[in-house]
PDB file of C-alpha atoms in Angstrom:
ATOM      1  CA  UNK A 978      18.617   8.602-195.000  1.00  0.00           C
ATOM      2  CA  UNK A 979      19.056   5.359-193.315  1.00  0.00           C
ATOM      3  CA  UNK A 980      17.244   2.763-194.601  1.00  0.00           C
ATOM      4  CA  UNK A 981      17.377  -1.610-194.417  1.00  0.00           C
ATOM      5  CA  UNK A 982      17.117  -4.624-196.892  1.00  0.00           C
ATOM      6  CA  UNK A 983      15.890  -7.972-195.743  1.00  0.00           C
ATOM      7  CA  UNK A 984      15.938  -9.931-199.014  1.00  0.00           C
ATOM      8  CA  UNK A 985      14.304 -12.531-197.949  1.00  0.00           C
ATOM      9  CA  UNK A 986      10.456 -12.465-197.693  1.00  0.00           C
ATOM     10  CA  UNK A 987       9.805 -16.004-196.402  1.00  0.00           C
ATOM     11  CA  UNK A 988      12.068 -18.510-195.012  1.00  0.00           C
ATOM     12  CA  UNK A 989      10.841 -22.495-194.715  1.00  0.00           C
ATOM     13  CA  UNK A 990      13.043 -24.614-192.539  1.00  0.00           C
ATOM     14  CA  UNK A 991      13.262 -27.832-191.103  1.00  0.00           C
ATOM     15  CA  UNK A 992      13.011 -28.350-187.635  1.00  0.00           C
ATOM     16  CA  UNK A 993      16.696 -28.923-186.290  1.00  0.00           C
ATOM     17  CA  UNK A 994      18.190 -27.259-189.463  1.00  0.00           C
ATOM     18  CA  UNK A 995      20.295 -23.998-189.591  1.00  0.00           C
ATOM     19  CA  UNK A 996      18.673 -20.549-190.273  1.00  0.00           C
ATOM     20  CA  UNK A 997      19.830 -17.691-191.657  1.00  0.00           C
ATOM     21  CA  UNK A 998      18.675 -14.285-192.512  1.00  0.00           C
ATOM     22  CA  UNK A 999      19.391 -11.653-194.150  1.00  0.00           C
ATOM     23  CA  UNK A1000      19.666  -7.867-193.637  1.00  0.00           C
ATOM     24  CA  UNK A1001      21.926  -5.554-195.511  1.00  0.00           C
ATOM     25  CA  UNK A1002      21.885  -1.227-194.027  1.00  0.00           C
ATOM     26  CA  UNK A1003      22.159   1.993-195.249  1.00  0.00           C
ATOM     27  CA  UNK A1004      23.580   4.458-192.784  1.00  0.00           C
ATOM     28  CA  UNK A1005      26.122   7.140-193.007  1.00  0.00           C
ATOM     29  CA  UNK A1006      26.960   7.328-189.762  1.00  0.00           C
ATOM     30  CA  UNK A1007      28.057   4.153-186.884  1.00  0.00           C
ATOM     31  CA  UNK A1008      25.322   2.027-187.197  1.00  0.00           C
ATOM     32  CA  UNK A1009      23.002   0.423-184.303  1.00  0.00           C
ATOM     33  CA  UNK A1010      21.623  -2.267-185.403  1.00  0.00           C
ATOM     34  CA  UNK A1011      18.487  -4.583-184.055  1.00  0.00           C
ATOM     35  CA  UNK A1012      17.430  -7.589-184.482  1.00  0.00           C
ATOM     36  CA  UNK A1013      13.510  -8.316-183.931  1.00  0.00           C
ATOM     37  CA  UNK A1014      11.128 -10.867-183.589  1.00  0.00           C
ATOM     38  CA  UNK A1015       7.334 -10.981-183.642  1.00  0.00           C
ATOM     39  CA  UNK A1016       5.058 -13.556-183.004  1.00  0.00           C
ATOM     40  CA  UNK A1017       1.547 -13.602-184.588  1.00  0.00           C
ATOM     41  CA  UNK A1018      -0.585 -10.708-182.828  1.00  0.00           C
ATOM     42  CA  UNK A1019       2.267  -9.830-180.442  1.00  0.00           C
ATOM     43  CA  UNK A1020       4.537  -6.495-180.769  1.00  0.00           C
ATOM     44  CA  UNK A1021       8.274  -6.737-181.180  1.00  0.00           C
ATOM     45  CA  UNK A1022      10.721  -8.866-178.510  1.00  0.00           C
ATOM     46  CA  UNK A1023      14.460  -7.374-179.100  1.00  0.00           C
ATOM     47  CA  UNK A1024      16.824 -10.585-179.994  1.00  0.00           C
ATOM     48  CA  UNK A1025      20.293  -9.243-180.379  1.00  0.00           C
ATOM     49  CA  UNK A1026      21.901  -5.628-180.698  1.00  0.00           C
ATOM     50  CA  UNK A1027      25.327  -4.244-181.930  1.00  0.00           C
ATOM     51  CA  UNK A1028      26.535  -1.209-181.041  1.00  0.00           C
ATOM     52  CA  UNK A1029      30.237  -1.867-181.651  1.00  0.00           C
ATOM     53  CA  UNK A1030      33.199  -3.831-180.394  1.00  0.00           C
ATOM     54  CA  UNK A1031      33.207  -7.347-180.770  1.00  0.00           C
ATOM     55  CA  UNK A1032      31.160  -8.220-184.424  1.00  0.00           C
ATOM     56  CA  UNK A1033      29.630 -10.934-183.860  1.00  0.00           C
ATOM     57  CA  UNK A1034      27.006 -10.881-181.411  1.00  0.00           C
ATOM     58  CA  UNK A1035      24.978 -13.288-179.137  1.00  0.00           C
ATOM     59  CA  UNK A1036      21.244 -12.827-178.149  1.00  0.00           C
ATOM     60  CA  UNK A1037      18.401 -14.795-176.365  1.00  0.00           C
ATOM     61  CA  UNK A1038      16.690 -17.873-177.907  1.00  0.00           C
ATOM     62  CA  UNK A1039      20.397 -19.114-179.053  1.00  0.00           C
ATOM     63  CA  UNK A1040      20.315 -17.156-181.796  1.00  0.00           C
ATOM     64  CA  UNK A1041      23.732 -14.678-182.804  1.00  0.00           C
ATOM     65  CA  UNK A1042      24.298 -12.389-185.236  1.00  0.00           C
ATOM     66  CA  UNK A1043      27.107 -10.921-187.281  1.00  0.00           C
ATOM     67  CA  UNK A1044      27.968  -7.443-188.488  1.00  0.00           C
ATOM     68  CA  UNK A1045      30.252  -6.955-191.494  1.00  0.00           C
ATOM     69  CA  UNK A1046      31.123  -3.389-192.103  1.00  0.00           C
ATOM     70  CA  UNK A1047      32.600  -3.790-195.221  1.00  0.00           C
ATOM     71  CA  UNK A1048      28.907  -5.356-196.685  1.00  0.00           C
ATOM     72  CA  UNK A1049      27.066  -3.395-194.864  1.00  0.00           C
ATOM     73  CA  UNK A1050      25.248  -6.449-193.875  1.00  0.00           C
ATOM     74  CA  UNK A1051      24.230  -7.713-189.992  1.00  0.00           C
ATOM     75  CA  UNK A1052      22.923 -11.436-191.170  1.00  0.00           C
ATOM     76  CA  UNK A1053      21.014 -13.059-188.198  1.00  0.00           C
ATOM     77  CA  UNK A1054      21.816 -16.812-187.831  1.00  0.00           C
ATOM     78  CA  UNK A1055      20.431 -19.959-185.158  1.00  0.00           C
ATOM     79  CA  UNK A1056      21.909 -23.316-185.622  1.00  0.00           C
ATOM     80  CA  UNK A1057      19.337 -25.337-184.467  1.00  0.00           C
ATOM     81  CA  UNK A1058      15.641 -24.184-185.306  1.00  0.00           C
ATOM     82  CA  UNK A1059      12.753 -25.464-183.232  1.00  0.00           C
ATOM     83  CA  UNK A1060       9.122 -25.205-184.060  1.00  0.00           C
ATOM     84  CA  UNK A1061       8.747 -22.437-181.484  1.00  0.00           C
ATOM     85  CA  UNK A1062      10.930 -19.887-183.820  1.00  0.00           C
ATOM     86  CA  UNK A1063       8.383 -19.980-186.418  1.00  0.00           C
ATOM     87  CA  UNK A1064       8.138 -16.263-186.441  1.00  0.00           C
ATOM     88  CA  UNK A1065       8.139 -12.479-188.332  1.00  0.00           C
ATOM     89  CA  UNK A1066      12.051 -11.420-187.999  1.00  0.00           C
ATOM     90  CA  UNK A1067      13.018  -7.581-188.223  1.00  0.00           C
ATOM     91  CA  UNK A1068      16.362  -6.093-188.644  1.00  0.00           C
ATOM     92  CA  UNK A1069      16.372  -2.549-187.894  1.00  0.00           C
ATOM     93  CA  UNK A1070      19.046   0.010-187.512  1.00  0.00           C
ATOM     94  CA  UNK A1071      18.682   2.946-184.773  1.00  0.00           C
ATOM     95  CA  UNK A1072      19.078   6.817-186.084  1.00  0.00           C
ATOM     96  CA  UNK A1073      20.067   9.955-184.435  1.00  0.00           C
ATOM     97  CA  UNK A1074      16.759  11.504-185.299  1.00  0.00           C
ATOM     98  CA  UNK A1075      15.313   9.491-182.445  1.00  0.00           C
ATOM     99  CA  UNK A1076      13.644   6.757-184.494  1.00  0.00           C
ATOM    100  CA  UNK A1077      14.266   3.197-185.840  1.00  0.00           C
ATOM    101  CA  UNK A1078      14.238   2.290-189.775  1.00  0.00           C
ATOM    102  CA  UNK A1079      12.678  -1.084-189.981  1.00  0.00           C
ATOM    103  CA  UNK A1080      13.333  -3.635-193.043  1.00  0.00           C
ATOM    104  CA  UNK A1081      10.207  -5.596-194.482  1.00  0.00           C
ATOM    105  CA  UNK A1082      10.450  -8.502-192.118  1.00  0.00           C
ATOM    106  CA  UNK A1083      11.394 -12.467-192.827  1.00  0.00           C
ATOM    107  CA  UNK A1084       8.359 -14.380-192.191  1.00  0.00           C
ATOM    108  CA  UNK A1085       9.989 -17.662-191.015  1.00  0.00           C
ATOM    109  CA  UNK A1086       7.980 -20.840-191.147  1.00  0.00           C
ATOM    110  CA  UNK A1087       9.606 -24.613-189.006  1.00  0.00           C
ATOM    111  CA  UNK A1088       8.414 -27.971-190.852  1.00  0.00           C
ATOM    112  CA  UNK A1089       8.661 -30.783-188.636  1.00  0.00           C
TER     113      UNK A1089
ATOM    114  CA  UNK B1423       9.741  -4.575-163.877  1.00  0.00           C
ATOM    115  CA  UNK B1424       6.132  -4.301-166.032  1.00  0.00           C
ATOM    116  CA  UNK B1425       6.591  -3.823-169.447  1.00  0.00           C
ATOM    117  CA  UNK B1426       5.305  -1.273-172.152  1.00  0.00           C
ATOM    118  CA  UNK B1427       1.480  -1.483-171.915  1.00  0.00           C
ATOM    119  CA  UNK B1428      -1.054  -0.265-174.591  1.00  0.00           C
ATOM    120  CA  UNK B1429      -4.831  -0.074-174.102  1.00  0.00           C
ATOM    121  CA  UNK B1430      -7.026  -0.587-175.581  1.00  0.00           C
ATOM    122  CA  UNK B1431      -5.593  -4.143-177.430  1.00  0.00           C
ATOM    123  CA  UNK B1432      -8.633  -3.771-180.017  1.00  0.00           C
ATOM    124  CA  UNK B1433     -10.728  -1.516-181.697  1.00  0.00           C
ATOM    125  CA  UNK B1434     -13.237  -1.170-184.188  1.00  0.00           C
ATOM    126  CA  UNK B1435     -14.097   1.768-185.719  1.00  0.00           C
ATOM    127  CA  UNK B1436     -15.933   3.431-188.693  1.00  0.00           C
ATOM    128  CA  UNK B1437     -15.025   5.969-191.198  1.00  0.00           C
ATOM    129  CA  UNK B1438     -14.529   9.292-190.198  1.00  0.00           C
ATOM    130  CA  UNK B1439     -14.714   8.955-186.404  1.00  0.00           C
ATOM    131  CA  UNK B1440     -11.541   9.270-184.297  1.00  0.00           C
ATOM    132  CA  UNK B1441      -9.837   7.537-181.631  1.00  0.00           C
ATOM    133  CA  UNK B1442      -7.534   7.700-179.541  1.00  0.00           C
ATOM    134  CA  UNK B1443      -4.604   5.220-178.242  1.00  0.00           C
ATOM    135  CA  UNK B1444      -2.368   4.722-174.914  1.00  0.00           C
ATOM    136  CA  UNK B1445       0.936   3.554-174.096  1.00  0.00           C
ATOM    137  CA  UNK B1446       2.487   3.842-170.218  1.00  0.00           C
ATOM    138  CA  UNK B1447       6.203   3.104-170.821  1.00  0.00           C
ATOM    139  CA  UNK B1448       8.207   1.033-168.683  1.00  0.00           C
ATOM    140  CA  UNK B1449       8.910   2.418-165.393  1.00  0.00           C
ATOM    141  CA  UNK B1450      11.855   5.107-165.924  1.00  0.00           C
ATOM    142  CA  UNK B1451      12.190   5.257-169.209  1.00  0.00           C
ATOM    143  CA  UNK B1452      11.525   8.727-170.752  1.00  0.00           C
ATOM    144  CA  UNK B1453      10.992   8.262-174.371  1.00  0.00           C
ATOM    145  CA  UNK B1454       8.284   7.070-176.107  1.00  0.00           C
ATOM    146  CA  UNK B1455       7.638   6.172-179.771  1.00  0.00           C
ATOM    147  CA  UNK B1456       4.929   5.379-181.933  1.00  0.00           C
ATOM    148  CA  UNK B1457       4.986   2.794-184.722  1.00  0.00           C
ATOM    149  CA  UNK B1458       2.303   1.952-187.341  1.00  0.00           C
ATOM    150  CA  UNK B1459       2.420  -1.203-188.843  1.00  0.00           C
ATOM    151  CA  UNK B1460       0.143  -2.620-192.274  1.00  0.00           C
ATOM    152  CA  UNK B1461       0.829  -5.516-194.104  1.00  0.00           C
ATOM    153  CA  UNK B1462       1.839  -3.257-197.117  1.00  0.00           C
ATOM    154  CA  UNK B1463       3.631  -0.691-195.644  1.00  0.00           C
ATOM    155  CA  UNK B1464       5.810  -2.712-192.809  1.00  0.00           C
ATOM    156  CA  UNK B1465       6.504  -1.111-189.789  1.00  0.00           C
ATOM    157  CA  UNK B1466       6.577   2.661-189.995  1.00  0.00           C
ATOM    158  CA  UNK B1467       7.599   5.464-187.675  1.00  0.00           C
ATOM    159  CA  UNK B1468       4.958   7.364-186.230  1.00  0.00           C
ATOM    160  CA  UNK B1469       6.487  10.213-183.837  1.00  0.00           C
ATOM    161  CA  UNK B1470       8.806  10.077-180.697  1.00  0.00           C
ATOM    162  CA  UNK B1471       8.404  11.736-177.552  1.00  0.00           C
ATOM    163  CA  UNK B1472      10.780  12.563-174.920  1.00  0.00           C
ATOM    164  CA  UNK B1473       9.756  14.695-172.070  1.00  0.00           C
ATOM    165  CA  UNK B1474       6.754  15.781-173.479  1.00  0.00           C
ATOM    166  CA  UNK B1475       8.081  17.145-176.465  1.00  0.00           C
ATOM    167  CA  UNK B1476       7.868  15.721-179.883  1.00  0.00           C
ATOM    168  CA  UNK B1477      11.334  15.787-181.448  1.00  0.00           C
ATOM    169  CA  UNK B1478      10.548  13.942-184.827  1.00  0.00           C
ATOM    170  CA  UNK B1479       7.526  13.030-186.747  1.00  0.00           C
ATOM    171  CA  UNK B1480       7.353  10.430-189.561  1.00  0.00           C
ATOM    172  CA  UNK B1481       5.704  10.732-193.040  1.00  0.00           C
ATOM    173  CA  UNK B1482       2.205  10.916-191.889  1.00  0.00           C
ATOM    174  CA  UNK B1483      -1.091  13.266-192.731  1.00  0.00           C
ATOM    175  CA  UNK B1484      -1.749  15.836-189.702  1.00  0.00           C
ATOM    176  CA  UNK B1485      -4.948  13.586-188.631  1.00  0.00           C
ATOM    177  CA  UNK B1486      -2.187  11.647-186.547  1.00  0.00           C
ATOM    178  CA  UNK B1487      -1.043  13.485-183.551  1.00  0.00           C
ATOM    179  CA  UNK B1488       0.113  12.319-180.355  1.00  0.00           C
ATOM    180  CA  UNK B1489       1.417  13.793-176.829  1.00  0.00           C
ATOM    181  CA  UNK B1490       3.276  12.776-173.838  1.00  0.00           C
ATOM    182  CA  UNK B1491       2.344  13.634-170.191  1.00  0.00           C
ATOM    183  CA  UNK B1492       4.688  14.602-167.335  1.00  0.00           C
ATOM    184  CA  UNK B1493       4.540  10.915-166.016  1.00  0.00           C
ATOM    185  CA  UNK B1494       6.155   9.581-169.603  1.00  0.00           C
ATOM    186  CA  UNK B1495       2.535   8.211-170.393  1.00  0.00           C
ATOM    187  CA  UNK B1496       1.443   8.609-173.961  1.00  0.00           C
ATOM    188  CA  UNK B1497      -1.318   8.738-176.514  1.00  0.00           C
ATOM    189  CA  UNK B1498      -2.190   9.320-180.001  1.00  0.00           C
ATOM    190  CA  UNK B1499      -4.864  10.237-182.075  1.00  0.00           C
ATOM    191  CA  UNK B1500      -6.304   9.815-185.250  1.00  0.00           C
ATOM    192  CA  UNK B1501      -9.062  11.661-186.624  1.00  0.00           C
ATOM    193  CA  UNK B1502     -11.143  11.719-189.416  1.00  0.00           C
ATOM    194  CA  UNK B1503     -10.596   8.052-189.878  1.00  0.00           C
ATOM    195  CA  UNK B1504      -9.802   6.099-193.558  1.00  0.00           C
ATOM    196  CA  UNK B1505     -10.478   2.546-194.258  1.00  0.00           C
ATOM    197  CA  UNK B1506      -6.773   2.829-195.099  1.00  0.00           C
ATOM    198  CA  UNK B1507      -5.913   3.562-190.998  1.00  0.00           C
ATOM    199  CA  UNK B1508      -6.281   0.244-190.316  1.00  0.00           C
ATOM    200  CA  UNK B1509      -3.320  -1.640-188.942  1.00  0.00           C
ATOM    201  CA  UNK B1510      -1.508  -2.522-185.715  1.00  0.00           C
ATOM    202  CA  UNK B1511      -0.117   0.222-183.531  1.00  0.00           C
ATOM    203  CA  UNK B1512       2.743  -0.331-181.572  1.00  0.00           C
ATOM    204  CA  UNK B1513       4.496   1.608-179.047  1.00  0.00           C
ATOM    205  CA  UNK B1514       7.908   1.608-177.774  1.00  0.00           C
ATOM    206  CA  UNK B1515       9.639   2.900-174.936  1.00  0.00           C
ATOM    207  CA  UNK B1516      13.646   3.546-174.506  1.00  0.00           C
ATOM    208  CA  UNK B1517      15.462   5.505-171.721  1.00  0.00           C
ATOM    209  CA  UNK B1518      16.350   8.365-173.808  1.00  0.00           C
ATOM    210  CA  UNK B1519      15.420   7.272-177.421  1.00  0.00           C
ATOM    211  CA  UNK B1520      18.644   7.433-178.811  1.00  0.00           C
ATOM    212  CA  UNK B1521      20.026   5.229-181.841  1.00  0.00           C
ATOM    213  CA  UNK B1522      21.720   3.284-179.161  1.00  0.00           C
ATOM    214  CA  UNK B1523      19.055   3.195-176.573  1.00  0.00           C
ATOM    215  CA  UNK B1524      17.170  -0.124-176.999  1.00  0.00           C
ATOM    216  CA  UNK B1525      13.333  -0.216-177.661  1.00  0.00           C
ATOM    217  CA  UNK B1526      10.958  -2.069-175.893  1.00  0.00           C
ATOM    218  CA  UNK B1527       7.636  -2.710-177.419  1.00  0.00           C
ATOM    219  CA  UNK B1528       4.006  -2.995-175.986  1.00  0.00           C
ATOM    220  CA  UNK B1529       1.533  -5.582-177.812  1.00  0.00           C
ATOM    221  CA  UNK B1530       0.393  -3.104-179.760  1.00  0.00           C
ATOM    222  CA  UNK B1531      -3.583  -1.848-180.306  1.00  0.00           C
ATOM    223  CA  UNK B1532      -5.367  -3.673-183.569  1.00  0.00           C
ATOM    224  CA  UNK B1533      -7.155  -1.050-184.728  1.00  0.00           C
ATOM    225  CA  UNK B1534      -9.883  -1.552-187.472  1.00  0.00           C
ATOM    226  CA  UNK B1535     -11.953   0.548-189.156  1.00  0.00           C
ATOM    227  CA  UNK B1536     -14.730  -0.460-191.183  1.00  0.00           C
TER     228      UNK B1536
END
């Protein structure tokens, strides 16, 4: 069974700083993995995808991602943070039984 | 293009009653799945749709049920409601709802049962 890892409960940043998260699968087959965010009382905007091809992978809001087969890890990364990405992130990975297996979220929180 | 709509947005409830939720995908797409989410639990996987047919149901008691209509539109049900039901529901729509077909969420119903 597929299944995903986001070690990271909570995140704090600094506004301008780097950001970095992680998210490490279990899947047997080709993975599709997601990258989510959520703002408070909102359902889920899709940041980034990878299907396959090229591994690292751009997606809205300047943030990219990176998918390492060999660590089974897609780590989600944004140079710059602004306040505004003070957010829940999700990294999920798509199945073939029609469904996507969710990790337990990165709660990220932007100091000024 | 409208996006994935759910109605009601909130809902209060008491023990034991039921209710029941809607999501109208996004124009064209033909799958439809339900998510539960709980501060708890995370995000878990309801059931999916796809052409009226349920093709896979998550880890849930049989009080949650759902369907899909000819025009993609969907709902689901709970009955017997538990304190425990409480959460946000969130439903997602895909073209097909394969692993590769991306998912596009609705706001999601608060449900909360007191």
């Amino acid at each position: 069974a597929q299944s995903v890892t986001q070690p990271d409960i909570h995140i704090t940043v600094s506004e301008g700083a780097s950001l970095e998260l992680r998210c490490n699968y279990s899947y047997g087959a080709t993975p599709y993995l997601f990258w989510y965010v959520q703002s408070p009382g909102q359902g889920l905007q899709l940041l980034l995808k990878y299907f396959s091809g090229d591994t690292l992978v751009q997606g809205i809001k300047g943030f990219e991602a990176e998918f390492k087969r060999s660590q089974s890890s897609f780590n989600l990364r944004k140079p710059s943070v602004h306040w505004s990405d003070a957010a829940e992130y999700f990294c999920a990975v798509g199945s073939n039984d029609y469904k996507l297996s969710f990790g337990a979220g990165t709660t990220v929180t932007v100091r000024a | 293009k409208a996006g994935v709509t759910q109605t009601p947005r909130y809902l209060i409830k008491t023990r034991g009653q039921q209710v029941t939720l809607s999501c109208s995908p996004i124009s064209g797409h033909r799958s439809v799945s339900w998510y539960q989410q709980t501060p708890g639990q995370g995000l878990q996987f309801l059931f999916e749709y796809f052409s009226e047919t349920q093709r896979n149901k998550g880890n849930f008691p049989g009080r949650f049920s759902g369907r899909q209509f000819s025009n993609s539109r969907s709902e689901m049900n709970v009955s017997t409601l538990e304190l425990g039901d409480s959460a946000l529901y969130l439903c997602a729509s895909s073209l097909a709802g394969f692993s590769y077909n991306e998912q596009f969420f609705g706001p999601g119903t608060r449900l909360t049962v007191l």
